[in-house]
Short mmCIF file of C-alpha atoms and ligand atoms in Angstrom, two decimals:
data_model
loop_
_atom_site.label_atom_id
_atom_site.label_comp_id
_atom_site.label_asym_id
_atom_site.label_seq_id
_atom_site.Cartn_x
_atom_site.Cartn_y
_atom_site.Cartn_z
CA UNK A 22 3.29 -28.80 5.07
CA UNK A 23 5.44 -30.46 2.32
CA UNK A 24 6.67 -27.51 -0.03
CA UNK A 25 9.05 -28.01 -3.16
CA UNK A 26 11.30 -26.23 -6.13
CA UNK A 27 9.33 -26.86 -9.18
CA UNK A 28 11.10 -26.53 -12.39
CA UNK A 29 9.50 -25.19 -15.52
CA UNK A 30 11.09 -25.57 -18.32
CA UNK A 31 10.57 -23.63 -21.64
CA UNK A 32 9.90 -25.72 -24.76
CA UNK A 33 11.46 -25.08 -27.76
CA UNK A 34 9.57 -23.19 -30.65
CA UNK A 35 9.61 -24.18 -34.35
CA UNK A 36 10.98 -21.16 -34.97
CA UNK A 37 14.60 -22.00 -33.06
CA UNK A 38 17.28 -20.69 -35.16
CA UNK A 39 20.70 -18.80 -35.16
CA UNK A 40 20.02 -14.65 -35.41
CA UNK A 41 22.91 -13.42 -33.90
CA UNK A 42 20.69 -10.91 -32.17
CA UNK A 43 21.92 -10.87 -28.60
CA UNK A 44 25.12 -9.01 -28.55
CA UNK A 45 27.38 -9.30 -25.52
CA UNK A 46 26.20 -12.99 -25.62
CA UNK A 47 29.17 -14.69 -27.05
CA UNK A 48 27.24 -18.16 -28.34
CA UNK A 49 24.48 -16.15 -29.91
CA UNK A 50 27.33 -13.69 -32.12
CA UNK A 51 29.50 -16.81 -32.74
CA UNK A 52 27.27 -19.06 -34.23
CA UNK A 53 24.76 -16.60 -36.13
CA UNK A 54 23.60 -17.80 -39.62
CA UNK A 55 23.88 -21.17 -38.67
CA UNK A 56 21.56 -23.74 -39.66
CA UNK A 57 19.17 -24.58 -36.69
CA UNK A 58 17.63 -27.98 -35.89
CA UNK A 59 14.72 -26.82 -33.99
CA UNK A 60 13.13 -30.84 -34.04
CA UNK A 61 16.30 -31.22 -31.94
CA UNK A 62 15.92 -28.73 -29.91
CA UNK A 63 12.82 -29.28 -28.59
CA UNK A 64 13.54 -33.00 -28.24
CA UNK A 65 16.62 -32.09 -26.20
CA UNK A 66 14.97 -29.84 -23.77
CA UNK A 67 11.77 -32.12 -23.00
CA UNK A 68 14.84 -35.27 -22.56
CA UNK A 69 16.01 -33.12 -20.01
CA UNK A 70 12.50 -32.56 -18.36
CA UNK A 71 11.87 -36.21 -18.69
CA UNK A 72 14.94 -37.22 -17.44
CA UNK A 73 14.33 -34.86 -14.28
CA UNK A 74 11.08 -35.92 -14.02
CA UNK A 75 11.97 -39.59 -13.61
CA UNK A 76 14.57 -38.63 -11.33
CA UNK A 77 11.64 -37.54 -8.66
CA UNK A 78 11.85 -34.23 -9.38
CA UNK A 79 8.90 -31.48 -9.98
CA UNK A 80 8.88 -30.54 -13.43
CA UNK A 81 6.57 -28.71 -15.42
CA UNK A 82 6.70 -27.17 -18.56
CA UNK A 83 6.29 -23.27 -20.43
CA UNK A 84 4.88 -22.99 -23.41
CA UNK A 85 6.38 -21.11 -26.77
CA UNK A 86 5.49 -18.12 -28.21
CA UNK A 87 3.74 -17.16 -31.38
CA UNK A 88 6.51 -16.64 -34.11
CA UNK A 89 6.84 -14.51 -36.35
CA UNK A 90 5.23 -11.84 -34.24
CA UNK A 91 3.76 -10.59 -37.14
CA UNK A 92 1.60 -8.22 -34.66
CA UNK A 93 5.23 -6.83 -34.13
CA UNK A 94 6.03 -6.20 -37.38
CA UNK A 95 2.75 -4.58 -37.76
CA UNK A 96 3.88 -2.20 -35.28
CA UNK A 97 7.09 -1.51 -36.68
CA UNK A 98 4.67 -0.15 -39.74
CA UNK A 99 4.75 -3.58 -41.94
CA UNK A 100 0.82 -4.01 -43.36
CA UNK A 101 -1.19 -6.10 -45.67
CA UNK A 102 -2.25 -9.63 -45.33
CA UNK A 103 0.01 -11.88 -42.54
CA UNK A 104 1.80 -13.32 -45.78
CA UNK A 105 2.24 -9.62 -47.07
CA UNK A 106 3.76 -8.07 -43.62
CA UNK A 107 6.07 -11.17 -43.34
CA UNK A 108 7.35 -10.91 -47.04
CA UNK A 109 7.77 -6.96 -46.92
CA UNK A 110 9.45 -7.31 -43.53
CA UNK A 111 11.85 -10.14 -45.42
CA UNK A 112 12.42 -7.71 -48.26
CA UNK A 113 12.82 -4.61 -46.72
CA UNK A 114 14.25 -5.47 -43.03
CA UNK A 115 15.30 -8.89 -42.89
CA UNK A 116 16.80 -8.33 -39.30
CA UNK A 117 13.17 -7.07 -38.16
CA UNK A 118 11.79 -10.43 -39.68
CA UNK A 119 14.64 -12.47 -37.56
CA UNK A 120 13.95 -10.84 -34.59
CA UNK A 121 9.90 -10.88 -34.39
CA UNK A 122 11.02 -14.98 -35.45
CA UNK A 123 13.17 -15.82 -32.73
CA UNK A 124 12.13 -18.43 -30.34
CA UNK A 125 14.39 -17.13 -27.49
CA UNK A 126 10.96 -17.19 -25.16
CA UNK A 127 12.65 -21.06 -24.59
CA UNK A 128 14.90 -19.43 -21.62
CA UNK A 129 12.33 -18.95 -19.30
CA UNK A 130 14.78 -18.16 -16.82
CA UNK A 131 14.39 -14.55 -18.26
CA UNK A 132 10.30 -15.03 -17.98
CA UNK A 133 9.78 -13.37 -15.12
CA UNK A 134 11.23 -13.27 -11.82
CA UNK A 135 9.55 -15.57 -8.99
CA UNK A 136 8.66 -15.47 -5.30
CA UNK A 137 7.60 -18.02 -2.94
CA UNK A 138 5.07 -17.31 -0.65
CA UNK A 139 6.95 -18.07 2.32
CA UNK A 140 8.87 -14.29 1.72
CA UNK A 141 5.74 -12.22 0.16
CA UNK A 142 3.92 -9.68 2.27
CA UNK A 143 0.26 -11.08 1.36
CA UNK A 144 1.31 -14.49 1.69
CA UNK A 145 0.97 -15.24 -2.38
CA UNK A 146 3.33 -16.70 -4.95
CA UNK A 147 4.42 -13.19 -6.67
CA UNK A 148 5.48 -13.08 -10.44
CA UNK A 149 6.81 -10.12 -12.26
CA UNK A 150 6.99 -10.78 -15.53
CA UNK A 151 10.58 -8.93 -17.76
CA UNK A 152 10.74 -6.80 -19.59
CA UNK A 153 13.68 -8.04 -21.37
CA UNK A 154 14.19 -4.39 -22.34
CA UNK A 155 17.70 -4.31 -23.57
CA UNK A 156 16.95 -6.71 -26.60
CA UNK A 157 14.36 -6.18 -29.20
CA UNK A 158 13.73 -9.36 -30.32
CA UNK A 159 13.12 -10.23 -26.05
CA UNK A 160 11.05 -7.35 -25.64
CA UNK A 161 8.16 -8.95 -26.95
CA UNK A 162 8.26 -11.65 -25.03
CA UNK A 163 6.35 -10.06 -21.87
CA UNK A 164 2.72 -9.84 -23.44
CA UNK A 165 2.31 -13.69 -24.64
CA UNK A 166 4.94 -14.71 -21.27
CA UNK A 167 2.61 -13.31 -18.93
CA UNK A 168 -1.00 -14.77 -20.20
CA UNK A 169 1.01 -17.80 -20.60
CA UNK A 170 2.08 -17.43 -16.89
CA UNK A 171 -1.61 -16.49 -15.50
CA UNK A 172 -2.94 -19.89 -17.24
CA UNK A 173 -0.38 -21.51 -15.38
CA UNK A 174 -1.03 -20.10 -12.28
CA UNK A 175 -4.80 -19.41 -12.45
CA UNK A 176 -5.62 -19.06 -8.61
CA UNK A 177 -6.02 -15.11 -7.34
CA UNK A 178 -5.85 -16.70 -3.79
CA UNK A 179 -2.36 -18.50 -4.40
CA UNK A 180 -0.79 -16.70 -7.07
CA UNK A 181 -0.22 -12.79 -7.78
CA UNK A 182 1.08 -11.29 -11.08
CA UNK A 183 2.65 -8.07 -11.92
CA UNK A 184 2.79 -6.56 -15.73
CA UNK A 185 6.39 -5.97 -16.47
CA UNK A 186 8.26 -2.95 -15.52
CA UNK A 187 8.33 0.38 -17.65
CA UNK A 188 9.69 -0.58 -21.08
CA UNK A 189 12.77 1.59 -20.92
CA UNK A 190 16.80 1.27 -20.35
CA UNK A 191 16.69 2.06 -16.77
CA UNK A 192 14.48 -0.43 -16.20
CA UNK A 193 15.94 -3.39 -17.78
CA UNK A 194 15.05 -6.82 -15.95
CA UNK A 195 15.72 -10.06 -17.33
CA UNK A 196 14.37 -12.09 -14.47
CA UNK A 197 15.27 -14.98 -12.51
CA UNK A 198 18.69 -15.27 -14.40
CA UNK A 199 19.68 -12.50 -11.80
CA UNK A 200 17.80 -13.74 -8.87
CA UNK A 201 18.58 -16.56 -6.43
CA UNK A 202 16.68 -17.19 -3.40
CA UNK A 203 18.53 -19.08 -0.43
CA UNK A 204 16.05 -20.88 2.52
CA UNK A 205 16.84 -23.77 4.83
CA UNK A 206 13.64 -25.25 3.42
CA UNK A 207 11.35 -24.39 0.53
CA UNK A 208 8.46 -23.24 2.62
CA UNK A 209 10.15 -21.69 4.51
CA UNK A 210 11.23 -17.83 4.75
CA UNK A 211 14.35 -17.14 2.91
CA UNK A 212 16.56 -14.84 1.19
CA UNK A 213 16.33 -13.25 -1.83
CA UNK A 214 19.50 -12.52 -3.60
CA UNK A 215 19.33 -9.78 -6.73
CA UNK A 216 22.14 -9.38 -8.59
CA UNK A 217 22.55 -6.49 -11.08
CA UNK A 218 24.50 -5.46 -13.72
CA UNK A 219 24.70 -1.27 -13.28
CA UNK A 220 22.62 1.41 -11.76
CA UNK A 221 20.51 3.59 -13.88
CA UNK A 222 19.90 6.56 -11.83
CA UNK A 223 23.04 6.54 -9.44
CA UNK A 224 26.55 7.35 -11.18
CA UNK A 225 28.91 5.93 -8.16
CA UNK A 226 28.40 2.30 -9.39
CA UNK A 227 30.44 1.56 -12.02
CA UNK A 228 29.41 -0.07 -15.65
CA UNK A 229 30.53 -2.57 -18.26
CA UNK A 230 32.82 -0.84 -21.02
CA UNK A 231 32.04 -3.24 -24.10
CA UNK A 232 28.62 -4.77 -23.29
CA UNK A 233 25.64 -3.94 -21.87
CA UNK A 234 24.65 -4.72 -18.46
CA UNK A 235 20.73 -5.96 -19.03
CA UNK A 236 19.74 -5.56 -15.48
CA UNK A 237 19.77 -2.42 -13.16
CA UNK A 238 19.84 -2.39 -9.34
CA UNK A 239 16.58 -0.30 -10.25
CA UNK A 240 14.34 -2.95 -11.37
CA UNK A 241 15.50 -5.49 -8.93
CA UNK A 242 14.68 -3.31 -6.46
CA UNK A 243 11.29 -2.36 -7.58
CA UNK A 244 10.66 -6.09 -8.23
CA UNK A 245 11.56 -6.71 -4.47
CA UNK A 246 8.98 -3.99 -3.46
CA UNK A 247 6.39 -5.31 -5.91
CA UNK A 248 6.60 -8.41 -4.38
CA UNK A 249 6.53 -7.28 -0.81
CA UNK A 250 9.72 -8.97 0.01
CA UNK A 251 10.91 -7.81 3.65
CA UNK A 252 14.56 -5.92 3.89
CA UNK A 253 15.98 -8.78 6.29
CA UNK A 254 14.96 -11.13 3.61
CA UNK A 255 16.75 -9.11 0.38
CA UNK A 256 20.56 -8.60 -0.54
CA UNK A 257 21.41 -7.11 -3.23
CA UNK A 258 24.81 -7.38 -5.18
CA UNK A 259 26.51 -5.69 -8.18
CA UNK A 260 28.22 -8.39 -11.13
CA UNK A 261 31.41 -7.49 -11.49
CA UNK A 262 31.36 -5.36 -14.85
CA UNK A 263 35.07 -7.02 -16.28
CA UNK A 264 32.60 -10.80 -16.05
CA UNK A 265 29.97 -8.67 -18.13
CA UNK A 266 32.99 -7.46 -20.76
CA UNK A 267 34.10 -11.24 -21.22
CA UNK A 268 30.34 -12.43 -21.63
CA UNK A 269 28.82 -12.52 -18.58
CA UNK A 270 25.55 -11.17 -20.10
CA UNK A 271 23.53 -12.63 -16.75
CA UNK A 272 24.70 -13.46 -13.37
CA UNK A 273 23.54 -17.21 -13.84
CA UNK A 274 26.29 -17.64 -16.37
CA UNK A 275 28.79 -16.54 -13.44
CA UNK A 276 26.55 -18.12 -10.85
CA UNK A 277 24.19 -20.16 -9.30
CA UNK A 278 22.58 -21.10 -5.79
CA UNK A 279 19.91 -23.24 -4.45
CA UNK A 280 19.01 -23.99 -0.88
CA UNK A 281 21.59 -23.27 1.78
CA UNK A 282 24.47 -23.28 -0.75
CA UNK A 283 26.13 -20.77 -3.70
CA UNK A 284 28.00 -22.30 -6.03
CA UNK A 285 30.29 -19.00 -8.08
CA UNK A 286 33.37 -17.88 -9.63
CA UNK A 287 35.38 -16.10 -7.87
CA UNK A 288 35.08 -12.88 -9.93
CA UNK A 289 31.79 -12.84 -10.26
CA UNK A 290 30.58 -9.95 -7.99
CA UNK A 291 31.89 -6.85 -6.75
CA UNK A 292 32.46 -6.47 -3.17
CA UNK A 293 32.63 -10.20 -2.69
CA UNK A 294 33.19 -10.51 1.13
CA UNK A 295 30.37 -8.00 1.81
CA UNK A 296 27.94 -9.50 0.23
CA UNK A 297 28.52 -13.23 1.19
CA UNK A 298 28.81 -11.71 4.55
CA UNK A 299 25.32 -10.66 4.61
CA UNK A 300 23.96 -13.73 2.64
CA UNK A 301 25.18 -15.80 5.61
CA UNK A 302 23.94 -13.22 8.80
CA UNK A 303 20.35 -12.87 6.70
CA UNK A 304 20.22 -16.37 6.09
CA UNK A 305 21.13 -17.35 9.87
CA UNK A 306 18.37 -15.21 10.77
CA UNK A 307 16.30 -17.44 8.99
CA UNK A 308 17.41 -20.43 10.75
CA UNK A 309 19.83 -21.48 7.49
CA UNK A 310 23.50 -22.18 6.94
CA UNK A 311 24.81 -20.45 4.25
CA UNK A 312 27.54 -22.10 2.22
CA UNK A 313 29.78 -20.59 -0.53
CA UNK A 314 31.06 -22.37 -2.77
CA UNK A 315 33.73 -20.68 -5.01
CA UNK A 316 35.23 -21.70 -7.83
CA UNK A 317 39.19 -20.01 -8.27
CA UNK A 318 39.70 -18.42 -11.60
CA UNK A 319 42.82 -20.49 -11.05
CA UNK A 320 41.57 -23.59 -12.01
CA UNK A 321 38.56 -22.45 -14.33
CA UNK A 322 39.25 -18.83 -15.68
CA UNK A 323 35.97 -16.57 -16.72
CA UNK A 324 36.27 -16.99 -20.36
CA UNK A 325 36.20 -21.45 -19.50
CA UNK A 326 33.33 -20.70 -17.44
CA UNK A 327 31.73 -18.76 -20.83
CA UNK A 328 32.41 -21.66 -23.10
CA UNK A 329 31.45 -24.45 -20.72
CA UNK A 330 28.42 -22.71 -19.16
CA UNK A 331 29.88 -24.38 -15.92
CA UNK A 332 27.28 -21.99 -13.66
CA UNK A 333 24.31 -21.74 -16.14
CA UNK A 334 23.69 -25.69 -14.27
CA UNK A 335 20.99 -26.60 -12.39
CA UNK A 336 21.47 -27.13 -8.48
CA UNK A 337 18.93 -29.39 -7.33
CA UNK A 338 18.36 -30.87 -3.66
CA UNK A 339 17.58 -34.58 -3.83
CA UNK A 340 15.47 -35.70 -0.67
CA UNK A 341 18.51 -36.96 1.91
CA UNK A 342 19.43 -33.55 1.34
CA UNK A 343 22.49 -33.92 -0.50
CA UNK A 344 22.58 -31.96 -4.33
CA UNK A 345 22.82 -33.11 -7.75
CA UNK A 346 24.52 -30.52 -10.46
CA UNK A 347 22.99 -30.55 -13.97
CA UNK A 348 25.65 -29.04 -16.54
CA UNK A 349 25.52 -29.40 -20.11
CA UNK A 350 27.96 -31.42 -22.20
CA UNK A 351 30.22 -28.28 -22.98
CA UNK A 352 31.59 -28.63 -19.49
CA UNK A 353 32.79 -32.42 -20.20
CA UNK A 354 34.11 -31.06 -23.41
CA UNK A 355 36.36 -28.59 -21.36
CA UNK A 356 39.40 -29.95 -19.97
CA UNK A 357 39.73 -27.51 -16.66
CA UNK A 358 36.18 -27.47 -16.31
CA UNK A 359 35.67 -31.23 -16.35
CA UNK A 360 39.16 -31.76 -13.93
CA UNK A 361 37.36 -29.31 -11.64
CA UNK A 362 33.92 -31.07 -11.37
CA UNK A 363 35.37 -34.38 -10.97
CA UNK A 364 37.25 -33.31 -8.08
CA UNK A 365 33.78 -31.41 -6.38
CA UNK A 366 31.72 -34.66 -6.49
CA UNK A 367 34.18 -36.73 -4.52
CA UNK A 368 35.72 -33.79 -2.41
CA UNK A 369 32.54 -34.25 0.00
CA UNK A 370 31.38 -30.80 -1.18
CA UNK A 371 27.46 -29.94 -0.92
CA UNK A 372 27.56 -30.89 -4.52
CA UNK A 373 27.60 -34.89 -4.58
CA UNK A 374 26.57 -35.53 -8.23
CA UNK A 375 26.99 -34.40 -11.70
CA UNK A 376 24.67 -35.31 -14.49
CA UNK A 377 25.59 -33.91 -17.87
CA UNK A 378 22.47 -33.43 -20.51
CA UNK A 379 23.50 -32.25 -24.60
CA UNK A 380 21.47 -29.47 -24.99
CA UNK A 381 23.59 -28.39 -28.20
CA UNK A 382 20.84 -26.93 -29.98
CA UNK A 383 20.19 -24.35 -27.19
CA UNK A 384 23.86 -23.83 -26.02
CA UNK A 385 24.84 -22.48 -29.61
CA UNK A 386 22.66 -19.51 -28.69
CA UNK A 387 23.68 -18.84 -24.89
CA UNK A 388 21.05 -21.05 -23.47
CA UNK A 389 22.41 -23.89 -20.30
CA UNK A 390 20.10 -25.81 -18.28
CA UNK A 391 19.62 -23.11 -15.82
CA UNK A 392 18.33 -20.16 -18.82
CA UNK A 393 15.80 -23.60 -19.74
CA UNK A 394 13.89 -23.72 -16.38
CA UNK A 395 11.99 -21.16 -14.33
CA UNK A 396 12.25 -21.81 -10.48
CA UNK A 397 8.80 -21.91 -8.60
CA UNK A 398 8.84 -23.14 -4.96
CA UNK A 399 5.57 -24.55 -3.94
CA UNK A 400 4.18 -25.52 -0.86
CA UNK A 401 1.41 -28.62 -1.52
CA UNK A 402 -1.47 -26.17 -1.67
CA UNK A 403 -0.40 -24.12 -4.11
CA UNK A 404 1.18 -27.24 -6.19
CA UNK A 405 -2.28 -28.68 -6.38
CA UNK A 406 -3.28 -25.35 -7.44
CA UNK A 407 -1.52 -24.89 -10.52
CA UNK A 408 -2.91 -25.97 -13.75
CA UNK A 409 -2.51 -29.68 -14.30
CA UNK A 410 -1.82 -29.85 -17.83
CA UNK A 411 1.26 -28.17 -17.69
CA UNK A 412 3.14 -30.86 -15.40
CA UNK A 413 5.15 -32.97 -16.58
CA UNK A 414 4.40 -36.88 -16.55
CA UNK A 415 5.41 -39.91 -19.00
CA UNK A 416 2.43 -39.33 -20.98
CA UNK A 417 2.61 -36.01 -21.51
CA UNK A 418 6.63 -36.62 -22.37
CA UNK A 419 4.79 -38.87 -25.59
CA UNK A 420 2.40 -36.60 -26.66
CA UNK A 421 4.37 -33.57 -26.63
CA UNK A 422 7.31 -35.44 -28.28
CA UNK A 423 5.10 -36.54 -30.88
CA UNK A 424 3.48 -33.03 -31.06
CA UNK A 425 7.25 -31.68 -31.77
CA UNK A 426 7.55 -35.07 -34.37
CA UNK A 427 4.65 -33.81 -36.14
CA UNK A 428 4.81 -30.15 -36.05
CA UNK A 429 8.82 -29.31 -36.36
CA UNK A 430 11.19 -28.64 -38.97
CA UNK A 431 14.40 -30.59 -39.05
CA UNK A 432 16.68 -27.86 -40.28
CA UNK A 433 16.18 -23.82 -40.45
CA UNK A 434 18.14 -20.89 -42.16
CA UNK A 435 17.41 -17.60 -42.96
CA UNK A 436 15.84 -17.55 -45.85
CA UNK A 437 13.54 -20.10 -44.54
CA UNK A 438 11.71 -17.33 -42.08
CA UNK A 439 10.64 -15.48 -45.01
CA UNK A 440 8.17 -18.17 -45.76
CA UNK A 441 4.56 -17.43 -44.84
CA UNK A 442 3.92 -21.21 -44.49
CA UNK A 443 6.30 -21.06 -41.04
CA UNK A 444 3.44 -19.09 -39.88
CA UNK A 445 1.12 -21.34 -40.22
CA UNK A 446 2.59 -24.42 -39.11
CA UNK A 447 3.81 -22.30 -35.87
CA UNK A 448 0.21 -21.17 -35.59
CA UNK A 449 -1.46 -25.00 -36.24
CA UNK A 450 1.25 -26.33 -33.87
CA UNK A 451 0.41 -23.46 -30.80
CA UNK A 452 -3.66 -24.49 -31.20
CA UNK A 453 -2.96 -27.55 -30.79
CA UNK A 454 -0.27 -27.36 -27.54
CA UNK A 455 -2.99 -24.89 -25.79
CA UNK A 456 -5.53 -27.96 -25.85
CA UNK A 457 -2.53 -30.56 -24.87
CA UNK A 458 -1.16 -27.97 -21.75
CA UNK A 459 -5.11 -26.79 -21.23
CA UNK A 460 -4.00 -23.71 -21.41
CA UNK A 461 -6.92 -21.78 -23.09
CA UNK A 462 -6.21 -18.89 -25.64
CA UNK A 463 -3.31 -17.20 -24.86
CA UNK A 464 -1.88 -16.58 -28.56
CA UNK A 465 -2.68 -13.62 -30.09
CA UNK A 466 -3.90 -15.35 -33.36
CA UNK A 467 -6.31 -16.86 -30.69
CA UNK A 468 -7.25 -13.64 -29.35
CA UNK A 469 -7.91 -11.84 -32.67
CA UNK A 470 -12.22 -10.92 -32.41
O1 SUG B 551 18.85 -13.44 -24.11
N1 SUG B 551 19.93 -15.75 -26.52
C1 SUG B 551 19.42 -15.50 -25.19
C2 SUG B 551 20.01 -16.48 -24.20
C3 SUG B 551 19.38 -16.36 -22.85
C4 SUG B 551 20.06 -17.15 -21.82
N2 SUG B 551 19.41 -16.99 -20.59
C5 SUG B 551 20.00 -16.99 -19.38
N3 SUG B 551 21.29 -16.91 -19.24
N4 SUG B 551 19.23 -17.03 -18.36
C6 SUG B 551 19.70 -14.06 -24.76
O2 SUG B 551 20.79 -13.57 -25.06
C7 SUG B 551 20.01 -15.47 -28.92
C8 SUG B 551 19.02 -15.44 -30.06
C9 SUG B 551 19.69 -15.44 -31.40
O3 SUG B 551 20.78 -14.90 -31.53
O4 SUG B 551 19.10 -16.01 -32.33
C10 SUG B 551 19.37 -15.18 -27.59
O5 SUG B 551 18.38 -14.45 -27.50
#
């Protein structure tokens, strides 16, 4: 049976703006209190979906979130009318109002973290959803992510989905942006690869001085047992914690992999030989090659690889097997990093193409190509299972581009989240994307009795 990587990518909310909320991400502290274009945003991510799209690729799309959460704020102790908790919130914590407006739920790489059926125990398509623990404003992303997630993926016989992991510290998982999987084939059995930032119960590894490390070895691991993913089919590696002190604040900044191939920087992970060692024995088992692909911190140092978001790219396999890169337009912008990627396409690397995409509007907050998509690999079956509305096709490029035409603001700032009319149009907008992705209610201003 045919099987295939399906990328989702999250659209942009009207709510996009610059919050400076995510510390230890260097784009997101840089560039706070800028004014936000969130028209261009979204009109920049769905290019890049169309563009993929009409390349032959599987793309589908993940819808927003409801911003502000006023539900949020209501639980922070905020009450009244919606206008009322929104304008006390503004008055008397603005940076509570920011965070229940941000419309980070775009990087669906942090959505939840994804495995084939090919590797599951039962046979299904398992999804965990994140908890996103280690930020507030992410933290309530899980709720609306994973009713937005079981609308996708509506089939009990195909698809199986966990509720995030305990909301605490030790817990922290942010998702695919620290998982890779490695096969010789989509539907085939493969290799799971978890990367994580520190351990939460077990003092011998060691930790990040400056920032945090968002994901433990913990929650990896009890994502690999929740999705029945076999021990010869797991490896597990720590980031190195110096990457996560220069801005590493997820291994697919330092990292990424697809098929038979890993494409990193050399200082990436700890214990490098070790664990590429057992990538490749794991992956032979399973009938695969395993190529490494490193990148010398000679030629492109950690903090180039930061600014250029050289590894947040996508890694996709075109059908005569050879791979195309997707990097955004900071990596032309860099000197090294553009010297280094024109050399790799003609070096007869695994890596024959680049394509660059300006994704400016999400790269100002820490957001590449690869935070923009969630990796599902399908086999036929459970393509044709998933809800139709949500894949992406030329006419659904025009309608939801006009949607975004209609429904968007061309310019945000801060003051502008204190106004109760955002809500609404957010709210107006959502309705009318659940009818356009056939998504049902998933909002909680839909759920309300
Ligand atoms: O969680 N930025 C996101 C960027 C996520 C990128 N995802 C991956 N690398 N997979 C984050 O730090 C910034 C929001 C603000 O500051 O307004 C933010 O949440």
């Amino acid at each position: 049976m045919k099987s295939f990587e399906v990328n989702f990518d999250g659209l942009v909310g009207p709510t996009h703006n610059y919050g400076g909320l995510s510390y230890g991400n260097v784009a997101s502290q840089s560039n706070s209190q800028q004014g936000s274009n969130p028209r261009e945003a979204a009109r920049q991510g769905l290019a890049k979906m169309k563009a993929l799209a009409d390349m032959g690729f599987k793309q589908g799309v993940l819808a927003p979130q409801e911003r502000p959460d006023v539900a949020a704020l209501r639980r922070l102790g905020f009450s009244g009318s919606d206008a009322e908790v929104i304008q006390r919130a503004a008055k008397e914590a603005m940076p509570l109002l920011v965070a229940s407006c941000s419309a980070s739920s775009m990087w669906v790489a942090n959505a939840a973290t994804v495995s084939p059926s090919a590797d599951t125990a039962d046979g299904r398509v398992h999804f965990t959803a994140a908890n996103l623990n280690c930020k507030y404003h992410r933290s309530i992303e899980h709720p609306t992510t994973s009713r937005v997630l079981g609308a996708m993926f509506a089939n009990q016989q195909h698809f199986a989905h966990h509720a995030a992991l305990p909301a605490v510290a030790q817990f922290g998982d942010e998702g695919a942006a620290n998982h890779t999987r490695f096969c010789r084939a989509y539907g085939e059995p493969g290799v799971e690869f978890f990367v994580f930032g520190r351990s939460a119960f077990d003092i011998r590894f060691p930790a990040p001085q400056k920032y945090p490390a968002r994901q433990t070895l913990e929650a990896s691991q009890a994502v690999a047992r929740l999705h029945g993913l076999s021990d010869d089919g797991v490896v597990y590696a720590q980031q190195n914690p110096s990457v996560i002190d220069q801005g590493v604040f997820h291994n697919d900044v330092i990292a990424v992999g697809n098929g038979e191939v890993l494409f990193y920087h050399e200082d990436a992970f700890l214990e490098t030989e070790r664990v590429l060692a057992e990538l490749k024995a794991k992956l032979a088992k399973r009938g695969g090659d395993f190529k490494a692909i490193c990148v010398p911190r000679a030629q492109v140092s950690v903090e180039d690889a930061v600014r250029s978001y050289l590894f947040n790219s996508q890694l996709l396999s075109r059908d005569d097997g050879s791979m195309l890169l997707v990097v955004p337009e900071e990596c032309r912008n860099n000197e090294r990093v553009w010297a280094y990627l024109s050399a790799l396409a003609g070096q007869g690397s695994a890596i024959s193409e680049v394509r660059v995409f300006d994704l400016k509007q999400s790269m100002q907050n820490g957001g590449g190509p690869a935070c923009l998509r969630l990796r599902v690999a399908l086999n036929e079956t459970e393509l044709a299972a998933v809800n139709p509305g949500v894949i992406m096709t030329a006419p659904l490029y025009d309608t939801l581009t006009q949607w975004v035409d209609k429904h968007y603001r061309d310019r945000l700032v801060e003051s502008d989240l204190a106004d109760p009319q955002l809500l609404t149009e957010c709210r107006t907008a959502l309705d009318e994307l659940t009818r356009i992705l056939q998504l049902g209610s998933v909002y909680p201003f839909q759920l309300q009795p």
